[in-house]
Short mmCIF file of C-alpha atoms and ligand atoms in Angstrom, two decimals:
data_model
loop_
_atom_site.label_atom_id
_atom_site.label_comp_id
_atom_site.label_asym_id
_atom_site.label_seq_id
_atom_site.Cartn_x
_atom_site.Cartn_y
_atom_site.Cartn_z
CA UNK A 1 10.12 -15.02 2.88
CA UNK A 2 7.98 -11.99 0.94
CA UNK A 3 9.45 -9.63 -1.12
CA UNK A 4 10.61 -6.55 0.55
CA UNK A 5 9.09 -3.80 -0.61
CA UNK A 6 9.14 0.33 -0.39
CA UNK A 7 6.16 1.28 -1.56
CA UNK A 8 5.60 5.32 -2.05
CA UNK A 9 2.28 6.84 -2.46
CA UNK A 10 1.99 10.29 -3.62
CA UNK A 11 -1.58 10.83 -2.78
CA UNK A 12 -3.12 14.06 -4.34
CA UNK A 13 0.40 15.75 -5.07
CA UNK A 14 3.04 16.01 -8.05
CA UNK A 15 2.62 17.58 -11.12
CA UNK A 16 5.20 17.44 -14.12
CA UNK A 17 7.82 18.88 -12.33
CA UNK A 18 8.07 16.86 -9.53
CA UNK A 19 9.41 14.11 -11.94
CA UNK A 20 12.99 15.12 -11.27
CA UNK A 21 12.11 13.94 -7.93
CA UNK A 22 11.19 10.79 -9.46
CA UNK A 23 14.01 10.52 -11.30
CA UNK A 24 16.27 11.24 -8.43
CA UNK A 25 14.09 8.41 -6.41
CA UNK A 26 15.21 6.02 -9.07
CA UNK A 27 18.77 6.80 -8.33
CA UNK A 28 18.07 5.70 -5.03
CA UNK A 29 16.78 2.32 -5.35
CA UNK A 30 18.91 -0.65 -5.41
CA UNK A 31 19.46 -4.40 -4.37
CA UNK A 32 18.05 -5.43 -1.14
CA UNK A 33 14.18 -3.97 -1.51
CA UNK A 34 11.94 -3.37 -4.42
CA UNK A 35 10.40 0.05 -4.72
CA UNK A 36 7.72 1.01 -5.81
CA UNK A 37 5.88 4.80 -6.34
CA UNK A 38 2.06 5.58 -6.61
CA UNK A 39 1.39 8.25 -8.57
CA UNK A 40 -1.92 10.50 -9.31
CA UNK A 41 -3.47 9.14 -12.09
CA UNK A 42 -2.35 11.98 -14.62
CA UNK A 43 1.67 11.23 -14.04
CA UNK A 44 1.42 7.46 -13.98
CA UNK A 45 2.84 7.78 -17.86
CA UNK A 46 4.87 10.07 -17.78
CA UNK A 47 6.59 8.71 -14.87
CA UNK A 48 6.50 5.24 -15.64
CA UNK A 49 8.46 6.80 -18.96
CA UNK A 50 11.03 8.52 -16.71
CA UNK A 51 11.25 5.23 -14.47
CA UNK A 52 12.07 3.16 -17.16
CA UNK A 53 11.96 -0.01 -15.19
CA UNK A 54 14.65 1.15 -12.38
CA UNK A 55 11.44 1.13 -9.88
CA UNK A 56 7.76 -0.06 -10.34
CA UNK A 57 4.95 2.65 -10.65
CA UNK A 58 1.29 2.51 -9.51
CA UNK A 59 -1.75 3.76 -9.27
CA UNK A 60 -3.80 5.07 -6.31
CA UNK A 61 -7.38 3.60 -7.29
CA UNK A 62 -9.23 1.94 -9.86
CA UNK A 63 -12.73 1.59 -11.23
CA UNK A 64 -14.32 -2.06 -10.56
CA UNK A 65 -14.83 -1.97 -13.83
CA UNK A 66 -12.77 -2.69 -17.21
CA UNK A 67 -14.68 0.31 -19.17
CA UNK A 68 -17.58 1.84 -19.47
CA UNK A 69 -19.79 4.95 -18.59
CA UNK A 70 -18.35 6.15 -15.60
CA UNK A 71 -16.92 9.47 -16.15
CA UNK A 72 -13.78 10.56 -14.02
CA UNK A 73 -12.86 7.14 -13.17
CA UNK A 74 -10.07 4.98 -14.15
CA UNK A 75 -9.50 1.41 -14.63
CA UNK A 76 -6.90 -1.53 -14.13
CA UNK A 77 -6.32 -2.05 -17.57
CA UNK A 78 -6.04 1.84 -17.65
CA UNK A 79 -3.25 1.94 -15.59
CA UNK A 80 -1.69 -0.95 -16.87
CA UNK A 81 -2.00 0.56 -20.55
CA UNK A 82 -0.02 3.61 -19.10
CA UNK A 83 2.72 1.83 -17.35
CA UNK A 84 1.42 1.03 -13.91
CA UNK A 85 2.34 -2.66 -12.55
CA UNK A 86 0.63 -1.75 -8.93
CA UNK A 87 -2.23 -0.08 -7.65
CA UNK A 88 -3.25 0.87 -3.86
CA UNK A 89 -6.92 -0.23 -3.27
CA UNK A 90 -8.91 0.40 0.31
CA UNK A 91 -7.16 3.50 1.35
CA UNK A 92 -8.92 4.46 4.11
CA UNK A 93 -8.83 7.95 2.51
CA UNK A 94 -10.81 6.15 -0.43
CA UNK A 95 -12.62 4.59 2.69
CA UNK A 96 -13.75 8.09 4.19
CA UNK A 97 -13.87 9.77 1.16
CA UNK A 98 -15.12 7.68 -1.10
CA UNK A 99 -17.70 5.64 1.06
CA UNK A 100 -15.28 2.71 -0.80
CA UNK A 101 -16.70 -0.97 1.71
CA UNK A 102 -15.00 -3.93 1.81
CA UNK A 103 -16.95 -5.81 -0.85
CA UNK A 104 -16.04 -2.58 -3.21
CA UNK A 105 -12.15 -3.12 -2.47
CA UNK A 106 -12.08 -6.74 -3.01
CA UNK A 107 -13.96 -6.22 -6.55
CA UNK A 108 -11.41 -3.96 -7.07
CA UNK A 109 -9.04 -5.75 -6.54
CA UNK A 110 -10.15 -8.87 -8.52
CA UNK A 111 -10.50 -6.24 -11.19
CA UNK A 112 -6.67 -5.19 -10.78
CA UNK A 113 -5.60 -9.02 -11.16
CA UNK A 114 -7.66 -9.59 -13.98
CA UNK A 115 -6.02 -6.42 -15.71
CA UNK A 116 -2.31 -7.81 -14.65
CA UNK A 117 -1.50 -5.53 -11.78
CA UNK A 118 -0.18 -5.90 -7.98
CA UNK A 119 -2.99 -5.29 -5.95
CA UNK A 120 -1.96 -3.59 -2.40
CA UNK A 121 -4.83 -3.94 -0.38
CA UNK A 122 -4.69 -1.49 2.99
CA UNK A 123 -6.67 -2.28 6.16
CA UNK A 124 -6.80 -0.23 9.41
CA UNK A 125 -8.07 0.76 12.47
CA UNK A 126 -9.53 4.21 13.63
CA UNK A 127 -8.20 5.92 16.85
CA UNK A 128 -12.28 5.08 18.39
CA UNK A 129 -11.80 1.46 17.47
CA UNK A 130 -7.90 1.31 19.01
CA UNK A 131 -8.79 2.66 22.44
CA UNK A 132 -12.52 0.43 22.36
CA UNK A 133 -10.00 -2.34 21.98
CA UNK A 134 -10.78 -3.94 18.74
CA UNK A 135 -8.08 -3.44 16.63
CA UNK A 136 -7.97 -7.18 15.19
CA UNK A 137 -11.28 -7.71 15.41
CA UNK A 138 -11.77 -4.70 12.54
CA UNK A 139 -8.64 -5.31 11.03
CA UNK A 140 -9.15 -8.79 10.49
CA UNK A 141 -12.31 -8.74 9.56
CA UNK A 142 -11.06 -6.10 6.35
CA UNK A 143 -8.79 -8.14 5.96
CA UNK A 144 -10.97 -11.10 5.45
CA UNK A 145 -13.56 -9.01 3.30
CA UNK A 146 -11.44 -6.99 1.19
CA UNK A 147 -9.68 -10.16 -0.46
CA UNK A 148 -12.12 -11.65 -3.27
CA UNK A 149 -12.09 -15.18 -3.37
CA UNK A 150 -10.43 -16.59 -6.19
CA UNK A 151 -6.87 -14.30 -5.32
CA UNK A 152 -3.97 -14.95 -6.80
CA UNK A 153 -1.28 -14.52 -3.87
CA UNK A 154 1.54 -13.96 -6.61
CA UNK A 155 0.09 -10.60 -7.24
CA UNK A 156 -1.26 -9.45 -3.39
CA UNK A 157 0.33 -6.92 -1.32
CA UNK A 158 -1.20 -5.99 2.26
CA UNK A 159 -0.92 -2.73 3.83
CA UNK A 160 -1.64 -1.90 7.55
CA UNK A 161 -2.38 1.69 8.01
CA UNK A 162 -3.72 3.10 11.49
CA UNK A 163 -5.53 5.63 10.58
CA UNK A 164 -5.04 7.97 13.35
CA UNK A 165 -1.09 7.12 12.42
CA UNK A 166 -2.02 8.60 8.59
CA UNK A 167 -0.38 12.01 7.93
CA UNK A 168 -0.13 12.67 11.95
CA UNK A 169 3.64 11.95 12.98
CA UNK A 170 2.02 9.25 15.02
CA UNK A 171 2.92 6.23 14.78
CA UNK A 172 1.95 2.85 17.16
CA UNK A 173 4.54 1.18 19.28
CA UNK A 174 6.77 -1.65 17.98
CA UNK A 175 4.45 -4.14 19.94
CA UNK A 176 1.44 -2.91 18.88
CA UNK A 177 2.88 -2.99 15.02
CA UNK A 178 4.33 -6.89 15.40
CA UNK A 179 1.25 -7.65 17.24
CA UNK A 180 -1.11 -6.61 14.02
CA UNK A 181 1.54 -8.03 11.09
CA UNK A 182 1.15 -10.97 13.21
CA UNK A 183 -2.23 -10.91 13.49
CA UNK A 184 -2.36 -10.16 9.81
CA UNK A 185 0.41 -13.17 8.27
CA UNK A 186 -2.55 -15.31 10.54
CA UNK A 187 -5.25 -14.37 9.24
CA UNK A 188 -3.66 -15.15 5.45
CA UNK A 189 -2.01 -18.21 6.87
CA UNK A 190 -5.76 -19.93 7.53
CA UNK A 191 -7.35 -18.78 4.77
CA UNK A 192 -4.60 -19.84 2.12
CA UNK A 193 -2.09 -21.89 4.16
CA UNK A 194 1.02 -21.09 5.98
CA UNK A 195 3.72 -21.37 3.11
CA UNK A 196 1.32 -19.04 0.73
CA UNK A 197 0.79 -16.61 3.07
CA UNK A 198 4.25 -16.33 4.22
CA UNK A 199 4.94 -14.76 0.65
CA UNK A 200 2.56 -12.16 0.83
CA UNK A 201 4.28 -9.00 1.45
CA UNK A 202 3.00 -7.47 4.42
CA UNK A 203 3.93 -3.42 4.86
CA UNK A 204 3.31 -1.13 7.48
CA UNK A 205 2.08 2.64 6.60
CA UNK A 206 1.39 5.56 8.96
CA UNK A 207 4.23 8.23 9.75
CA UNK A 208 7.07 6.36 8.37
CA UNK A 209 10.30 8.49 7.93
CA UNK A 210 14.01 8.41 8.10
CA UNK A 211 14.18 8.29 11.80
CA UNK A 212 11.86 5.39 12.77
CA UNK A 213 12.24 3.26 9.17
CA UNK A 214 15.10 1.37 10.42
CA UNK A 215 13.18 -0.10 13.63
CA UNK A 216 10.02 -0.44 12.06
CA UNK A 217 11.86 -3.09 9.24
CA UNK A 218 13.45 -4.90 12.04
CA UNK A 219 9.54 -6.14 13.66
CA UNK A 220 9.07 -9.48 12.52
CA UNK A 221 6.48 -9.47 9.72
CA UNK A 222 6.97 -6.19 8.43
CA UNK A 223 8.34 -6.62 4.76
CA UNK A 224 8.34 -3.25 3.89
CA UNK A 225 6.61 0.39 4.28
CA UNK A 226 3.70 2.41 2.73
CA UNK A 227 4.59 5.81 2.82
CA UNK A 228 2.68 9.01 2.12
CA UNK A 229 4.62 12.58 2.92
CA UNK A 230 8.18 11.13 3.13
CA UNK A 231 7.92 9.79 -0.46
CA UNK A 232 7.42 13.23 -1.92
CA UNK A 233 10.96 14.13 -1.08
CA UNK A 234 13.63 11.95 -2.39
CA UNK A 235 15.98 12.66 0.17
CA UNK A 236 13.84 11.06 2.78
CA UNK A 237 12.63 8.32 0.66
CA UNK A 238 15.98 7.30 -0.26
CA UNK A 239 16.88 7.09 3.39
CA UNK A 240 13.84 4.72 4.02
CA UNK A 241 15.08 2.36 0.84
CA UNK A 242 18.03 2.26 2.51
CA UNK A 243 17.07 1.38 5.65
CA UNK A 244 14.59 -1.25 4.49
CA UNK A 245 17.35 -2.63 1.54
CA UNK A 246 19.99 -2.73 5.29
CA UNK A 247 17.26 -4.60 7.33
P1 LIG B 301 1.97 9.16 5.69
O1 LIG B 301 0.86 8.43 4.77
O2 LIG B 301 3.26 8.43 5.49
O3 LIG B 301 2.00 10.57 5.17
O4 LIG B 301 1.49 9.06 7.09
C1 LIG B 301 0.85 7.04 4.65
C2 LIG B 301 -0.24 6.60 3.71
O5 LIG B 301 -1.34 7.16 3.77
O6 LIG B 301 -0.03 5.71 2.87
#
């Protein structure tokens, strides 16, 4: 069985005062799931301080790099050095944004091992690529690129994220959500072997909140959540601990 895991990523929000909601996130987590909050960059310090080990902290991003001349960007070891134990690579708003491939996310990610962190890796399919029918063919096949060779399982995560399900309130049907963790837990289990792959958290991102956490968790496959808006609010975030710590 993987680690269960409620991951929270903050995206481009929080500034010093949002810690309390931090802290009051921390008061929320307990046995049953691991939980986890990515931060911006500029708070992964301060609230790994205010965490103080009563839930992980990541980052959003890092450079493929250690150090070196690349102004603006951050690195593993960075993040590590400020507290982080996880980071989020392959977002697909790092993706769109960013014009980030999949040989650029599994560098990345070999970087993040190599500097000690959790790499979540996050793979998923556009709305066009859904309705043309070829949602494992594109998910797979990110899957299969965005993993360097050489990975250490201990320290891989794997995020599906629709990205028409992204900030939308849309989210895919239950079968359409077991039918990619599935397709996903597969994909690992011929690469790496069944056992291996079978501790490889798999989480599903995309609209999660309060009121759908609970049947997402019980899909088979689905270890845990990625989740954008809802983890700004501790209230709702707490809920969706809860519900994943219950499944
Ligand atoms: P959302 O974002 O929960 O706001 O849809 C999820 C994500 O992008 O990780």
């Amino acid at each position: 069985m993987a680690r269960r895991l409620a991951a929270g990523n903050w995206k481009m929000h929080g500034l010093g005062a949002d810690l309390a909601e931090l802290e009051a996130i921390c008061g929320a987590a307990g046995q049953g799931c691991e939980v986890l909050l990515c931060l911006p960059a500029t708070l992964v310090h301060r609230g790994a301080s205010t965490a103080a080990g009563r839930i992980a902290i990541g980052g959003q991003d890092c450079h493929v790099m250690p150090q070196g001349a690349h102004t603006g960007d951050v690195s593993a070891a960075m993040l590590a050095d400020a507290g982080a134990s996880h980071v989020i690579l392959g977002h697909s708003e790092r993706r769109a944004d960013h014009g980030e491939t999949d040989d650029i996310v599994a560098a990345k990610a070999q970087a993040a091992q190599l500097a000690g962190l959790i790499a979540i890796v996050c793979v998923g399919e556009t709305l066009e690529e859904r309705d043309a029918g070829r949602t494992l063919e594109v998910v797979g096949g990110q899957l299969a690129a965005s993993i360097p060779e050489g990975v250490d399982l201990a320290r891989l995560v794997v995020a599906y994220e629709p990205v028409w399900a992204i900030g939308t309130g849309r989210t895919p049907t239950e079968s359409q959500i077991a039918e990619v963790h599935a397709a996903l837990r597969e994909g690992l289990a011929m690469r790496f072997g069944a056992v291996p792959a079978g501790q490889v958290p798999l989480l599903y991102g995309g609209s999660v909140k309060p009121g759908n956490a609970a049947a997402i968790f019980a899909l088979p496959d689905v270890d845990g959540a990625l989740v954008g808006g809802a983890s700004l609010k501790a209230a709702d975030f707490a809920a969706i601990i809860a519900a994943l710590a219950a499944a």
